[in-house]
Amino acid sequence: MQLSFSFMAHFIPGLVLLAFLLSISACNKAPPTEKKTRYRIESVGIEIPKLKGWTQDREVKLQRQDMGGTVFRLVRENAVSGSPRIDVIVEDSQTPSPNLESFLEKNLREMNKLAEAGQISITEIIKEPAQLGPRRAFKVRHEYTIGGSSAVAITQTALFVIIDGRGVAINAAGRTELFHPLAQNILDIFADISTLTGKHTVRFNRPKPMDPGTPLSTPKKEATEKSLTEPIDL
């Protein structure tokens, strides 16, 4: 929420002006920081902010954490069919991806399989490098349609990251006409996701976009010593 203040200046003679200035000086003190409500997902090791208009779907419960699946879901209050929702999905611990690129490409292959089977028609895909605290991540946006002749447009934005050696996808999706008015709100949630690190949290940092045409798995020449500030897979 952004607050804007408008001040009107008036000529106030002598002591009246002094009294006026003294009276407003106390009002200019910075207000105390508002404590945000956050959902703590300890099984994954992240926290997600609760913004106005969103609520947790408490029917979503993963019986076996090791098998993978959806562990947490945010839905819109008074949602209608096709309203955006945000899912936190963990990878099966029995078949973990060896690295972030593999986890990302596995998910992209699944989307391509759906397209090849005619279940969806992908119209746009944008990939961006990202970070979640010290961890490397990728953010991917898909625009696609489902439903054949009576096609429905879907917008989907996902953040892919490796946490404790396991792939985690934070996925927001909904009908395009319902998603786009909430796009900035969803980005605000993504931007305030943090990892659990004891008493403190590490915020998600949004880096510069990557050229969507850049290959994801191109091997890179590693330096002899890695910088301690370089994002890592944990």
CSV table of C-alpha atoms in Angstrom, one decimal, residues 51-170:
chain,number,residue,atom,x,y,z
A,51,LEU,CA,-1.8,-10.2,1.7
A,52,LYS,CA,-5.3,-8.8,1.7
A,53,GLY,CA,-7.8,-10.8,-0.4
A,54,TRP,CA,-5.9,-14.1,0.0
A,55,THR,CA,-6.5,-17.0,2.4
A,56,GLN,CA,-5.1,-20.4,3.0
A,57,ASP,CA,-6.9,-23.4,1.5
A,58,ARG,CA,-6.9,-25.7,4.6
A,59,GLU,CA,-8.2,-28.7,2.7
A,60,VAL,CA,-4.8,-29.0,1.1
A,61,LYS,CA,-2.8,-31.4,3.2
A,62,LEU,CA,0.0,-33.6,2.0
A,63,GLN,CA,-0.2,-37.0,3.8
A,64,ARG,CA,3.4,-38.1,3.0
A,65,GLN,CA,5.9,-35.3,2.6
A,66,ASP,CA,8.5,-37.7,1.2
A,67,MET,CA,6.2,-38.5,-1.8
A,68,GLY,CA,6.0,-34.9,-3.0
A,69,GLY,CA,3.0,-32.9,-4.1
A,70,THR,CA,1.2,-29.8,-3.1
A,71,VAL,CA,1.9,-28.9,0.6
A,72,PHE,CA,0.3,-25.4,0.7
A,73,ARG,CA,-2.2,-23.3,-1.3
A,74,LEU,CA,-3.4,-19.8,-1.2
A,75,VAL,CA,-6.7,-18.9,-2.8
A,76,ARG,CA,-8.7,-15.8,-3.3
A,77,GLU,CA,-11.4,-14.9,-0.8
A,78,ASN,CA,-14.8,-15.3,-2.5
A,79,ALA,CA,-13.1,-17.0,-5.4
A,80,VAL,CA,-14.9,-17.8,-8.6
A,81,SER,CA,-14.1,-20.4,-11.2
A,82,GLY,CA,-10.7,-19.8,-12.7
A,83,SER,CA,-9.6,-17.3,-9.9
A,84,PRO,CA,-5.8,-17.3,-9.4
A,85,ARG,CA,-4.3,-19.6,-6.8
A,86,ILE,CA,-0.8,-20.1,-5.5
A,87,ASP,CA,0.5,-23.6,-4.8
A,88,VAL,CA,3.7,-24.7,-3.1
A,89,ILE,CA,4.7,-28.0,-4.6
A,90,VAL,CA,7.6,-30.2,-3.5
A,91,GLU,CA,9.5,-32.8,-5.5
A,92,ASP,CA,9.4,-36.5,-4.7
A,93,SER,CA,12.3,-37.1,-2.4
A,94,GLN,CA,12.8,-40.5,-3.9
A,95,THR,CA,13.7,-39.0,-7.3
A,96,PRO,CA,15.2,-35.6,-6.6
A,97,SER,CA,16.6,-33.5,-9.4
A,98,PRO,CA,20.4,-33.3,-9.2
A,99,ASN,CA,20.4,-29.5,-9.7
A,100,LEU,CA,18.2,-26.5,-10.4
A,101,GLU,CA,18.6,-26.7,-14.2
A,102,SER,CA,17.4,-30.3,-14.2
A,103,PHE,CA,14.4,-29.5,-12.0
A,104,LEU,CA,13.4,-26.6,-14.2
A,105,GLU,CA,13.8,-28.6,-17.4
A,106,LYS,CA,11.8,-31.5,-16.0
A,107,ASN,CA,8.9,-29.2,-15.3
A,108,LEU,CA,9.2,-27.6,-18.8
A,109,ARG,CA,9.2,-31.0,-20.4
A,110,GLU,CA,5.9,-31.8,-18.5
A,111,MET,CA,4.4,-28.7,-20.0
A,112,ASN,CA,5.6,-29.6,-23.5
A,113,LYS,CA,4.1,-33.1,-23.1
A,114,LEU,CA,0.7,-31.5,-22.4
A,115,ALA,CA,1.1,-29.4,-25.5
A,116,GLU,CA,2.1,-32.3,-27.6
A,117,ALA,CA,-0.9,-34.3,-26.4
A,118,GLY,CA,-3.1,-31.4,-27.4
A,119,GLN,CA,-4.3,-30.7,-23.9
A,120,ILE,CA,-2.9,-27.1,-23.9
A,121,SER,CA,-1.6,-24.7,-26.5
A,122,ILE,CA,1.4,-22.6,-25.3
A,123,THR,CA,1.4,-19.1,-26.7
A,124,GLU,CA,4.2,-17.6,-24.7
A,125,ILE,CA,7.0,-18.6,-22.3
A,126,ILE,CA,9.3,-16.2,-20.5
A,127,LYS,CA,12.2,-17.4,-18.3
A,128,GLU,CA,14.1,-15.2,-15.8
A,129,PRO,CA,16.9,-16.0,-13.4
A,130,ALA,CA,16.1,-15.3,-9.8
A,131,GLN,CA,17.2,-15.8,-6.2
A,132,LEU,CA,15.6,-16.9,-3.0
A,133,GLY,CA,18.0,-15.7,-0.4
A,134,PRO,CA,21.4,-17.3,-1.2
A,135,ARG,CA,19.7,-19.9,-3.5
A,136,ARG,CA,19.6,-19.7,-7.2
A,137,ALA,CA,16.1,-19.9,-8.7
A,138,PHE,CA,14.2,-19.5,-12.0
A,139,LYS,CA,11.0,-17.6,-12.5
A,140,VAL,CA,8.9,-18.8,-15.5
A,141,ARG,CA,5.7,-17.4,-17.0
A,142,HIS,CA,3.5,-19.4,-19.3
A,143,GLU,CA,0.6,-18.1,-21.3
A,144,TYR,CA,-1.5,-20.9,-22.8
A,145,THR,CA,-5.0,-22.0,-23.7
A,146,ILE,CA,-7.0,-25.1,-22.8
A,147,GLY,CA,-10.3,-26.3,-24.1
A,148,GLY,CA,-10.0,-26.7,-27.8
A,149,SER,CA,-12.7,-24.7,-29.7
A,150,SER,CA,-14.0,-23.1,-26.5
A,151,ALA,CA,-10.5,-22.2,-25.5
A,152,VAL,CA,-9.8,-20.6,-22.1
A,153,ALA,CA,-6.7,-18.5,-21.7
A,154,ILE,CA,-4.5,-19.3,-18.7
A,155,THR,CA,-1.6,-17.3,-17.2
A,156,GLN,CA,0.9,-19.2,-15.0
A,157,THR,CA,3.9,-17.8,-13.1
A,158,ALA,CA,6.2,-20.2,-11.2
A,159,LEU,CA,9.3,-19.9,-9.1
A,160,PHE,CA,11.6,-22.9,-9.2
A,161,VAL,CA,14.2,-23.4,-6.5
A,162,ILE,CA,16.2,-26.2,-4.8
A,163,ILE,CA,15.9,-26.2,-1.0
A,164,ASP,CA,17.8,-28.8,1.1
A,165,GLY,CA,18.5,-30.8,-2.0
A,166,ARG,CA,14.9,-31.0,-3.1
A,167,GLY,CA,13.0,-29.2,-5.9
A,168,VAL,CA,10.3,-26.7,-4.8
A,169,ALA,CA,7.9,-24.9,-7.2
A,170,ILE,CA,5.8,-22.0,-6.1
